[in-house]
Every structure is written in structure tokens, then in C-alpha cells.
Short mmCIF file of C-alpha atoms and ligand atoms in Angstrom, two decimals:
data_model
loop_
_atom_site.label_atom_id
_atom_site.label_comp_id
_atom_site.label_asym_id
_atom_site.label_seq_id
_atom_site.Cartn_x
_atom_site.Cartn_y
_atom_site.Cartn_z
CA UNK A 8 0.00 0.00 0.00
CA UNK A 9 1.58 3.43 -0.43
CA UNK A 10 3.53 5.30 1.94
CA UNK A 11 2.86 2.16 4.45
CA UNK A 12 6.81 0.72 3.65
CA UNK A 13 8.55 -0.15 7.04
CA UNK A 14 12.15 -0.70 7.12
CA UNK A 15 12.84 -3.45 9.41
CA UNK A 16 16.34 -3.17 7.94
CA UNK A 17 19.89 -2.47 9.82
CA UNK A 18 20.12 0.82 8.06
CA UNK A 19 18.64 3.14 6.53
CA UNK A 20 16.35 2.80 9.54
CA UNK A 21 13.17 4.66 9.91
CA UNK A 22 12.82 8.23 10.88
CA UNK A 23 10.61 9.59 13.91
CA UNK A 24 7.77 12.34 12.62
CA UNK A 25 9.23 15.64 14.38
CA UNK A 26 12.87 14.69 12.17
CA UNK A 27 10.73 14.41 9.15
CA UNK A 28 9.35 17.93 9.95
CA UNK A 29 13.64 19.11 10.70
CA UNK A 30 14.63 17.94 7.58
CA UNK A 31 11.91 19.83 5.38
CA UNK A 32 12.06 23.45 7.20
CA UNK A 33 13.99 25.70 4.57
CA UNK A 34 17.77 26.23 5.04
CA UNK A 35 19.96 28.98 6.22
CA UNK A 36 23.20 30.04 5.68
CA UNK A 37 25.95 27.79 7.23
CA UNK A 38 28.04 30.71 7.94
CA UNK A 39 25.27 32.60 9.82
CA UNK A 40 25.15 32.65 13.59
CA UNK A 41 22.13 30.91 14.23
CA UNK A 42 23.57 27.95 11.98
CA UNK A 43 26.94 27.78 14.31
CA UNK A 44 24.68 27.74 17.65
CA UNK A 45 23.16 24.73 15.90
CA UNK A 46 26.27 23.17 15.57
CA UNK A 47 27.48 23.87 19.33
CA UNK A 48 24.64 22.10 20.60
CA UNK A 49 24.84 19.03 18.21
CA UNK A 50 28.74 18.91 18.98
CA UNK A 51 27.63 18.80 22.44
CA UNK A 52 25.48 15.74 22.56
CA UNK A 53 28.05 13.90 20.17
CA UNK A 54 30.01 13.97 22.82
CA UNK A 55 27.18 13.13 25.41
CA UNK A 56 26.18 9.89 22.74
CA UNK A 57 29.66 8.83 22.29
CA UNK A 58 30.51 9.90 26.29
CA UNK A 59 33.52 11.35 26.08
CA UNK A 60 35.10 14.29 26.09
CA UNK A 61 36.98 13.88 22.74
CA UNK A 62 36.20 15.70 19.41
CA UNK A 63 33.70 14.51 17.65
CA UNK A 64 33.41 15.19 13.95
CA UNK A 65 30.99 15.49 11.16
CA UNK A 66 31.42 14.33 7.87
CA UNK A 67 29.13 14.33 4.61
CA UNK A 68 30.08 11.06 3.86
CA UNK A 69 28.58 7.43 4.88
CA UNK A 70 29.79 5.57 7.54
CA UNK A 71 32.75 3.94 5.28
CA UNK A 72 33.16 7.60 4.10
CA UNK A 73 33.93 8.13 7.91
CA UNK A 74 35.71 4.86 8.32
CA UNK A 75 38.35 6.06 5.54
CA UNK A 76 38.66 8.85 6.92
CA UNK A 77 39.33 7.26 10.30
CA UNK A 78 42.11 5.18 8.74
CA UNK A 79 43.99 7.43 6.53
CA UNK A 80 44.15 10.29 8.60
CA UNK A 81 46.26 8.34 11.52
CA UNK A 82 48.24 6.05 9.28
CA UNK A 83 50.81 6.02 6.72
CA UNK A 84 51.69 3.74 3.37
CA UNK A 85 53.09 0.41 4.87
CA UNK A 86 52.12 0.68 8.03
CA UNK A 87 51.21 -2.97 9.75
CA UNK A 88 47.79 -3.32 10.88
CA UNK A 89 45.51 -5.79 12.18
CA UNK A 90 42.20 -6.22 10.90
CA UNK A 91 39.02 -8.50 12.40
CA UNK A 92 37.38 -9.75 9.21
CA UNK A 93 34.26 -11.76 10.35
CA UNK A 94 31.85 -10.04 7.31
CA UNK A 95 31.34 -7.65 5.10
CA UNK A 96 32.22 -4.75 6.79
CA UNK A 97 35.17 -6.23 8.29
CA UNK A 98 36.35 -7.11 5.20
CA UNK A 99 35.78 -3.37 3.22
CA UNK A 100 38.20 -2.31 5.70
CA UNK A 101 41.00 -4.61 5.30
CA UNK A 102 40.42 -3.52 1.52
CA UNK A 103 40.73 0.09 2.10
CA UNK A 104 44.16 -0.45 3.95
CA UNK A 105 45.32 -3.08 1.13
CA UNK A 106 44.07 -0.28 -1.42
CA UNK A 107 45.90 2.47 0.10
CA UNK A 108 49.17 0.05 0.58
CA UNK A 109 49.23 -0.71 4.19
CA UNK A 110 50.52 -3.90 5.62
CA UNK A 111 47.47 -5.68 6.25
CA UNK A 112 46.84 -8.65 8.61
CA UNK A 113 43.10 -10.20 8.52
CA UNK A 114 42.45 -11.88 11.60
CA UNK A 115 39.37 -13.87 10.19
CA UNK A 116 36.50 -15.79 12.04
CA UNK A 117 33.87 -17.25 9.92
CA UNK A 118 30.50 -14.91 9.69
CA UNK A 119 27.94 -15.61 12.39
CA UNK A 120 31.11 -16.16 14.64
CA UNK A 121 32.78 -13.38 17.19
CA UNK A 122 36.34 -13.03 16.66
CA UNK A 123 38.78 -14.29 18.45
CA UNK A 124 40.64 -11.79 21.27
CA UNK A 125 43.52 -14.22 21.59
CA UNK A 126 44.67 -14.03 18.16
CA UNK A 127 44.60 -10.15 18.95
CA UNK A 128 46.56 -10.99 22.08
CA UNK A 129 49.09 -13.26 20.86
CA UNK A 130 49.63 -10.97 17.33
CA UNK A 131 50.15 -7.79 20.08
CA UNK A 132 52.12 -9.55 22.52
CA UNK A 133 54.67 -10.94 20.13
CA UNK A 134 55.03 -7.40 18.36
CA UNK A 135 57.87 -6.71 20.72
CA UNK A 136 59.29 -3.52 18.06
CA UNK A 137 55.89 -2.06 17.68
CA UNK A 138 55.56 -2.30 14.40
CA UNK A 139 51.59 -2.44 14.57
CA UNK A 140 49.89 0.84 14.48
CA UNK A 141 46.23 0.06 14.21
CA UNK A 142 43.73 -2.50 15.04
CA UNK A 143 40.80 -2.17 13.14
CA UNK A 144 37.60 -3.66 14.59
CA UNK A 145 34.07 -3.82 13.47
CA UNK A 146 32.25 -3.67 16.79
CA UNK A 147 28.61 -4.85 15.25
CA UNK A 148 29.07 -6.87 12.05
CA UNK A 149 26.01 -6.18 10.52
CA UNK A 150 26.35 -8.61 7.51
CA UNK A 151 26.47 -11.43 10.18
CA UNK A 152 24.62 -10.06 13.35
CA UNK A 153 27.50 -10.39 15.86
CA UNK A 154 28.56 -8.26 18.19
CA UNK A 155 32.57 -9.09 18.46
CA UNK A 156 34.19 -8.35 22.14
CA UNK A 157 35.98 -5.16 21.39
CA UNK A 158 36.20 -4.58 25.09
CA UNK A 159 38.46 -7.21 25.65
CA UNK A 160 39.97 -6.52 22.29
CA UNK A 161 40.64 -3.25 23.48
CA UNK A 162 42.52 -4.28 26.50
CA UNK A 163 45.35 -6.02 24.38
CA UNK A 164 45.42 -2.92 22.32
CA UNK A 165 45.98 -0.77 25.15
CA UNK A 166 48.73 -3.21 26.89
CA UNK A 167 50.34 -2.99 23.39
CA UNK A 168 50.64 0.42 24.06
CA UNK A 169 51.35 1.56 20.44
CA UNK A 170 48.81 0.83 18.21
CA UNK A 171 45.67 2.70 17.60
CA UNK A 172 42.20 1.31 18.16
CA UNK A 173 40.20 2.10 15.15
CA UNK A 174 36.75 1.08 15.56
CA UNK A 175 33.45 0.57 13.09
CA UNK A 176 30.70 1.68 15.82
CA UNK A 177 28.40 1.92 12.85
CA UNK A 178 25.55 -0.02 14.57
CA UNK A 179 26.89 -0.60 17.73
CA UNK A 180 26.55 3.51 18.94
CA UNK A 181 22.91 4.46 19.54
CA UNK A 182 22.06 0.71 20.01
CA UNK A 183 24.82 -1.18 22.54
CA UNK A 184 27.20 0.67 25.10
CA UNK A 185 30.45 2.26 23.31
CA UNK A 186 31.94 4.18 26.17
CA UNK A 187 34.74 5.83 24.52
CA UNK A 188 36.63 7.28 27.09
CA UNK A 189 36.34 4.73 29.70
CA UNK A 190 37.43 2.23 26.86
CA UNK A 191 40.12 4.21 25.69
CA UNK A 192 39.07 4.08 21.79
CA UNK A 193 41.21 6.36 19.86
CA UNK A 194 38.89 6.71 16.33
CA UNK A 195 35.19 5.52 16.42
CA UNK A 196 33.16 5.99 13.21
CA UNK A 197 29.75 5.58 12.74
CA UNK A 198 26.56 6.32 10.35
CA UNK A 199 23.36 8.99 10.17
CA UNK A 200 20.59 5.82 9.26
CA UNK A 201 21.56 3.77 11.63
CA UNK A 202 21.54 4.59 15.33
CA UNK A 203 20.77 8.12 14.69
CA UNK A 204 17.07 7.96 13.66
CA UNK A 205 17.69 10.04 10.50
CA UNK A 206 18.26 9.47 6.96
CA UNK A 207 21.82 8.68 5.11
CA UNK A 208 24.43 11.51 4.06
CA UNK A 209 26.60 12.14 7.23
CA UNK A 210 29.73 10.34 8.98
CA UNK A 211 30.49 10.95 12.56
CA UNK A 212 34.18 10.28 13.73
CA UNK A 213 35.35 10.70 17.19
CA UNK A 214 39.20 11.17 17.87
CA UNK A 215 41.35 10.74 20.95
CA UNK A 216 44.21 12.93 21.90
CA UNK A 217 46.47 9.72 20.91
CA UNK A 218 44.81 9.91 17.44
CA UNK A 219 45.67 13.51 16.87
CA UNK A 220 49.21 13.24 17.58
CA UNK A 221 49.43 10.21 15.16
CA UNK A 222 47.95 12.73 12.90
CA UNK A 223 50.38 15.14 12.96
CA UNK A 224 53.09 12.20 11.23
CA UNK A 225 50.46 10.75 8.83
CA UNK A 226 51.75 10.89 5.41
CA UNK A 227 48.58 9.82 3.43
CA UNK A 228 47.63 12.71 1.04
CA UNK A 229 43.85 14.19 1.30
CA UNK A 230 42.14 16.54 1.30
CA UNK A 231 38.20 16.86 1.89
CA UNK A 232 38.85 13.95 4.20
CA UNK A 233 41.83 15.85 6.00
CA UNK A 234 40.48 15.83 9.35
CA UNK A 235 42.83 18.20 10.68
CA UNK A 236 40.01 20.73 8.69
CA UNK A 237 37.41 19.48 10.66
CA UNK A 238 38.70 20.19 13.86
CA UNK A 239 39.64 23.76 13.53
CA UNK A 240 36.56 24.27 12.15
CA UNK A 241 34.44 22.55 14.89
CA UNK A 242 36.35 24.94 17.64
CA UNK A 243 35.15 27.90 15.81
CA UNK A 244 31.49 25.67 15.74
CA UNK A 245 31.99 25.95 11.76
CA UNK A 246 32.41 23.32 8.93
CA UNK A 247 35.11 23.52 6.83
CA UNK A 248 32.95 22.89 3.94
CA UNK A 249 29.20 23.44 2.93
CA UNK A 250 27.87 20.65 5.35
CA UNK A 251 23.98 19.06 4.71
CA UNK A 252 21.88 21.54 6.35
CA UNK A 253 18.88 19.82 6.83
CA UNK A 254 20.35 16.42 7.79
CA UNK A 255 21.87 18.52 10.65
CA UNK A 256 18.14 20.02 11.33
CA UNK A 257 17.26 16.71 11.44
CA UNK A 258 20.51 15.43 13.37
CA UNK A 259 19.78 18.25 15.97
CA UNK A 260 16.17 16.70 16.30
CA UNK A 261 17.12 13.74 16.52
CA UNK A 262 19.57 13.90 19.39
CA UNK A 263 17.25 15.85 21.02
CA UNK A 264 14.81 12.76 21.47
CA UNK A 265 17.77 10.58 22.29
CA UNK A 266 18.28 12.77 25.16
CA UNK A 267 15.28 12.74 26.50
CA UNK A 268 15.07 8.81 26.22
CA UNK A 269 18.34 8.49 27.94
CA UNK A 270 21.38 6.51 27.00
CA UNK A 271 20.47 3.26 29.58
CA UNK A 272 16.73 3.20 28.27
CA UNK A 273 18.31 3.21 24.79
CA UNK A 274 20.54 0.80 25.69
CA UNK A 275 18.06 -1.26 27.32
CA UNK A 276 15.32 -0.71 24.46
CA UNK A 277 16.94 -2.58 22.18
CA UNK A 278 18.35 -5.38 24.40
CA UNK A 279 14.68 -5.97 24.47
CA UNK A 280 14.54 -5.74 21.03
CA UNK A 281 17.21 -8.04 20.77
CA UNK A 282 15.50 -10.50 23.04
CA UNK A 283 12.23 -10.66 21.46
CA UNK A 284 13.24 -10.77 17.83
CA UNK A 285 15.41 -13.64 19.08
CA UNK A 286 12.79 -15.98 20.62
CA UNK A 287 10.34 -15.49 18.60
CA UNK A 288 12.71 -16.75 15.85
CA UNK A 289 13.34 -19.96 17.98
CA UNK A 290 10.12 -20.50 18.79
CA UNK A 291 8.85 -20.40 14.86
CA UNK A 292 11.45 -22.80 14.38
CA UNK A 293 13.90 -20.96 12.93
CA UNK A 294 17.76 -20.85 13.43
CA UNK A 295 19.49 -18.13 14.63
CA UNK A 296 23.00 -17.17 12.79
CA UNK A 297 24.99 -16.15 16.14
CA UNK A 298 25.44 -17.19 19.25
CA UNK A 299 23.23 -15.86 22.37
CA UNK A 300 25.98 -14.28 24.05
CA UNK A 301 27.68 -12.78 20.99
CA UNK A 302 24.26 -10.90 19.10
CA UNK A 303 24.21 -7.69 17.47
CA UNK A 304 21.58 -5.57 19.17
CA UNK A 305 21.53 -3.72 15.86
CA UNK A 306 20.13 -6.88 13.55
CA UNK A 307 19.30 -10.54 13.98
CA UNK A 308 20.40 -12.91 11.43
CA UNK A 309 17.90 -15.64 10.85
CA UNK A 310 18.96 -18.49 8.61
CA UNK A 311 16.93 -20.77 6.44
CA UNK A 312 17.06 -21.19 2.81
CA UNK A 313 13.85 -19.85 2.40
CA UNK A 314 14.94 -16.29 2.68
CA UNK A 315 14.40 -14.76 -0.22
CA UNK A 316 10.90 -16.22 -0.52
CA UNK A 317 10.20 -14.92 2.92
CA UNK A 318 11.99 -11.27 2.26
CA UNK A 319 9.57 -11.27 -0.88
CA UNK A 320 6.27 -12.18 0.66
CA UNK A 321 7.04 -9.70 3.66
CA UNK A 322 7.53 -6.52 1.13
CA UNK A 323 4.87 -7.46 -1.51
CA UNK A 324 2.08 -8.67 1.28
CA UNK A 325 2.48 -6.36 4.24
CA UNK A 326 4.83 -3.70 3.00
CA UNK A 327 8.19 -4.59 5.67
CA UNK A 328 11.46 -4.75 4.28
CA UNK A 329 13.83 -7.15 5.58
CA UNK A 330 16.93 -7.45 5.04
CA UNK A 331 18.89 -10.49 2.93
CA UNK A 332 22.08 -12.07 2.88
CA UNK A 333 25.05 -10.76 1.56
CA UNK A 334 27.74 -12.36 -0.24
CA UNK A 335 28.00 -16.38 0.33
CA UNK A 336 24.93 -15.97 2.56
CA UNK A 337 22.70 -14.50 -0.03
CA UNK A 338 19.22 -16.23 0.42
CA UNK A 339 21.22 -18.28 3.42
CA UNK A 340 20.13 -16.01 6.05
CA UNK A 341 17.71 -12.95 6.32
CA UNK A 342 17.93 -10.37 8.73
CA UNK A 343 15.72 -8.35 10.65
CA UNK A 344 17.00 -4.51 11.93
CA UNK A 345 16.12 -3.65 15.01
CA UNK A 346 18.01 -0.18 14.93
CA UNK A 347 17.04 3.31 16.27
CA UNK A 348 13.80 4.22 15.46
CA UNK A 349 11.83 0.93 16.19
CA UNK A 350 9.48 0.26 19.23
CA UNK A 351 7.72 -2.77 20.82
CA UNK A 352 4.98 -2.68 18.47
CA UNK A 353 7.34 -2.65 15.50
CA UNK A 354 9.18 -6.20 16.87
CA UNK A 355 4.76 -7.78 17.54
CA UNK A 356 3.91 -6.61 14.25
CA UNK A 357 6.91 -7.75 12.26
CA UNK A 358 6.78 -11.03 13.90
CA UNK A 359 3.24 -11.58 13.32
CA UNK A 360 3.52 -10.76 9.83
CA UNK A 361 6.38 -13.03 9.68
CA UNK A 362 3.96 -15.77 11.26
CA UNK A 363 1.49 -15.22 8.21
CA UNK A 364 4.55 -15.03 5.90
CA UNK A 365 5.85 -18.51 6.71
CA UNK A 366 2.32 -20.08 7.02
CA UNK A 367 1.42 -18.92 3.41
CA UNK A 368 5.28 -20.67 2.57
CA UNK A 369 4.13 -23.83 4.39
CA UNK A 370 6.15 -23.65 7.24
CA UNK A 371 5.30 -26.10 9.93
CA UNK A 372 5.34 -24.46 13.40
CA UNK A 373 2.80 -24.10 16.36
CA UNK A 374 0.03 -21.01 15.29
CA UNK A 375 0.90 -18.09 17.44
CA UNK A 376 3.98 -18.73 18.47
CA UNK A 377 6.37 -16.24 17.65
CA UNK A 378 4.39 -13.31 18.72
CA UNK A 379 3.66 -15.60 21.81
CA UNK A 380 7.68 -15.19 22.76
CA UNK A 381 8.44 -11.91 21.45
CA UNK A 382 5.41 -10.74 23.64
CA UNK A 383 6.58 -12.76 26.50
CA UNK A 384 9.91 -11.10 25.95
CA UNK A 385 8.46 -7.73 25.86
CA UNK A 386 7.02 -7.41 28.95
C1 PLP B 17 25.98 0.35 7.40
C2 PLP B 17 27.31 -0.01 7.92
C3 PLP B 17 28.45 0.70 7.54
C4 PLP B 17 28.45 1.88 6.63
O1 PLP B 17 27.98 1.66 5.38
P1 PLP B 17 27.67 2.91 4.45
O2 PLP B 17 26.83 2.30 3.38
O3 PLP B 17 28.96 3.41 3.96
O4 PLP B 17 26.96 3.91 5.30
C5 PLP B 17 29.64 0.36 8.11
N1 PLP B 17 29.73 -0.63 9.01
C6 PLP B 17 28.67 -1.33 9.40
C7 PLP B 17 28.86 -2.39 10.43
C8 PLP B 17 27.42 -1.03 8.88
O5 PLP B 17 26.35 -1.71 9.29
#
């Protein structure tokens, strides 16, 4: 039916009403003063979403736009990094440092599996000349649904003592904790339609003091994506280019509500999410794609090799998107956001669509039950 489309996808997610309205008020000048108080108060609660007191920077990119950035703007040609590759994402950023000629190490796991801390530990530890300068971890793999332990990551990192932890918070921020101070992460990137309740076009990148010195001995030429612009701009609460006006409206908006909800009911919101999406997959006798204590609270990965049929039926029939596969797993797995803008009701009525969905497929499971557990998980 039209204009009834509901993205039950890990990005672009869906956008709250009083955003909508943000993004279609008329622009102003990005050089005026009442544009610059704008951009005080969104630098502010960057810092209050990403808690910590680094900058945090915005970029009119998408989130790989800000994970480039994030890479080149702390490294140099041949520098040795380490890489967790356990999807897609992972992957695309081992690429970028192979494509700008950095010595790249993929520590792999296969998708729908965390990675490993030990092979961080043991790769660190035995790095005895320091000759590592980045770790580059995707906290949520969104291809896969896992959430991979960059906590504990993290703490090798930091007993290295060298190396930089670069991190893809892409659908982690907004959905799971990323305390970036109290973790120590030195460059954490992340996405406007994800976590952020509004629609694609900006890059957010925050960056410790550790970052900025490795800055200042970067030899990787740029220049839009020279960071170093951003910052002196941001103190003077300017852009150093023409940024996206209304996306900022909207970002303003949208931070705003996140406020208001709190960080721990965010947090906790989609736990539940999580949770419900989760059970109600079990109980309709489907398969999850990875492990309880290692799920994205971003998406759920649900495998059966009737995906496509079921993505299909969902969008023509009741108007949901879902998300498919990607790569090896297309119409392995399909996967169900549960990122930013989505409620209770959204998880009830997704499921019991998806209960109608696979009944009309002639999948045999109990009537009722999925919305039975996600209900029971809701409560
Ligand atoms: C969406 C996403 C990105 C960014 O993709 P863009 O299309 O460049 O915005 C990066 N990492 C993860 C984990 C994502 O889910």
C-alpha cells in the first residue's frame, strides 16, 4: 500500500515524525550565527552519545566515508595493521588499507562467529618492536549479526601500548554501550541511518588525543577527508565545507529525542529488542545465525534457505522490508533490523507478519507462536 513501507532493515532505519518535519524546514546560511549555535549544541550531545570528552566530527560522507577517513588520517603507506574480518564490513576495511598500501593482517573468524581476542593478544604480545599501528575492529558486524568483544579486544590494544584502536561503531553507537573514554578508543566511526534515527548523508568520527598526535606524522595525502580541517573548524562551531543543512536540522532533532530517552533506556530498548526478535525466531522454528551471548543488538540474522521467498512475501504482502544475505549468505540467512527508530509494536507486528509469511510458505510451526515469545519477551 503506499507510503505504508517499514524498514525493518539495519540501516537506513526509519525516521521519527518531528525529524521528518527538521529535515523539510527551509535552510539557512551555514556561515550565519544561528547555523553555528546549531552546531554547538549538536557537537555537544556527540560527545554526550559517544561519552567522552573527545572531538567529535561530522562528515558528509557514509559511515565507510567516515571509516576512511578514520584510517587514513592516523596512518601512513606500509604501516602494519591488524584487521578482524568476520563479514562484510570487516572485510571493506582490510580492503581500504590493502588499497591504500598498508601492511594488512586479517584476523578472520567465519561470519555468524565473534572473533577471536587471543589471536589479537598473541599478534600484540609478540610485536615486541611495535611495528603495529592500528587494530581495526568492526564492533557490530552487521552482515552477520554479531557483536565481536571489542572490550576485551581493546585491553590487548591498550597493553600494546602503540597501536591505535580504530573502531566501526556503525551499529553498535545508539544501540549497545560504546563508552569511549572509559574504553580508551582512539577513532570511532559511525553512520546517520543507523543509530541516529535520521536518513543517510553524514559520517560521525570521534578522535582521541592519541589519534591527533598520530595525525600530525600521517603521510597519506587528502584533502576533503583531511580531518585536521574538521577540527579547527568545529572549535570555531563551523564546517570547513558546505555541510547538509537539513540532515543537521534533522541530526539536531534527533539527538534531542535521544536525550530525552536516555542513554540506559536506549541501551536497554533494544536489548529488548534483541531479546524478542530472538525468541520469537526460535520458537517459529527458525535458526538463529549467532550465538546468544555474541548478538548484534543492531540486527538478527535468521537463517533458512527460504529467505528470499520470505523477504519477498514480507515486502509485496504487508509492505516490511527485511533485510537479505550478503555475499556467500545470499538467500542463506535474512535479517531483521532492530536499529534506532523501532518500538515494541514494530518487533509484535513484524513477527506476526512473519507468522502469516511462513504459514502462506508452508512452514510447519505451532500457530501463534512467535508473537507468543516476542510478547513474553516484551514485557
Ligand atoms: C551500514 C554499515 C556501515 C556503513 O555503510 P555505508 O553504506 O557506507 O553507510 C559500516 N559498518 C557497518 C557495520 C554497517 O552496518
Amino acid at each position: 500500500m503506499e507510503d505504508k513501507h517499514m524498514l525493518m532493515i539495519p540501516g537506513p532505519t526509519p525516521v521519527p515524525e518531528k525529524v521528518l518535519i527538521s529535515l523539510g524546514t527551509h535552510p539557512i546560511g551555514h556561515r550565519s550565527g544561528d547555523f553555528s549555535k546549531i552546531i554547538a549544541e549538536i557537537n555537544d550531545n556527540l560527545k554526550w552519545l559517544h561519552q567522552t570528552k573527545n572531538e567529535v566530527l561530522s562528515l558528509n560522507v557514509s559511515g565507510t566515508g567516515a571509516m576512511e577517513a578514520g584510517m587514513i588520517n592516523f596512518l601512513s603507506p606500509g604501516d602494519r595493521v591488524l584487521v578482524g574480518v568476520n563479514g562484510k564490513f570487516g572485510d571493506r576495511w582490510a580492503q581500504i588499507c590493502e588499497v591504500f598500501g598498508m601492511e594488512t593482517e586479517r584476523i578472520t573468524s567465519d561470519w555468524g562467529t565473534p572473533l577471536d581476542p587471543n589471536e589479537f593478544k598473541t599478534k600484540l604480545e609478540a610485536d615486541t618492536n611495535k611495528q603495529i599501528k592500528a587494530v581495526v575492529i568492526t564492533h557490530s558486524e552487521t552482515s552477520a549479526g554479531v557483536l565481536n568483544d571489542l572490550e576485551t579486544i581493546n585491553k590487548y590494544v591498550k597493553a600494546h601500548g602503540e597501536a591505535l584502536i580504530i573502531v566501526d561503531a556503525v551499529t553498535s553507537l545508539g544501540a549497545y554501550n560504546v563508552p569511549v573514554d572509559d574504553w580508551g578508543l582512539d577513532v570511532v566511526a559511525s553512520g546517520s541511518q543507523k543509530g541516529y534515527m535520521i536518513p543517510p548523508g553524514l559520517g560521525f568520527i570521534s578522535v582521541s588525543d592519541k589519534a591527533w598526535k598520530a595525525y600530525e606524522t600521517s603521510k597519506f595525502p587528502r584533502f576533503y577527508m583531511d580531518l585536521g580541517k574538521y577540527k579547527k573548524a568545529n572549535a570555531k562551531n563551523s564546517t570547513p565545507f558546505t555541510p547538509p543543512i537539513n540532515l543537521m536540522f534533522g541530526l539536531q532533532t534527533a539527538l534531542q529525542m535521544m536525550q530525552r530517552e536516555g542513554l540506559e533506556n536506549i541501551f536497554a530498548r533494544h536489548q529488548r529488542l534483541t531479546q524478542a526478535t530472538r525468541a520469537a525466531a526460535i520458537a517459529m522454528g527458525l535458526s538463529l545465525f549467532a550465538p546468544d551471548d555474541a548478538a548484534s543488538t543492531a540486527v538478527t540474522a535468521i537463517r533458512t534457505d527460504d529467505a528470499e521467498a520470505i523477504r519477498t512475501t514480507m515486502r509485496q504482502k504487508y509492505d516490511i522490508a527485511l533485510a537479505g544475505g550478503q555475499d556467500h549468505l545470499k538467500g542463506k540467512i535474512f535479517r531483521i533490523g532492530h536499529l534506532g527508530f523501532i518500538s515494541d509494536r514494530d518487533i509484535i507486528m513484524t513477527i506476526g507478519c512473519l507468522e502469516a509469511a511462513l504459514t502462506e510458505l508452508g512452514h510447519d510451526f505451532e500457530p501463534k507462536s512467535g508473537t507468543k515469545a516476542a510478547a513474553a519477551a516484551l514485557v
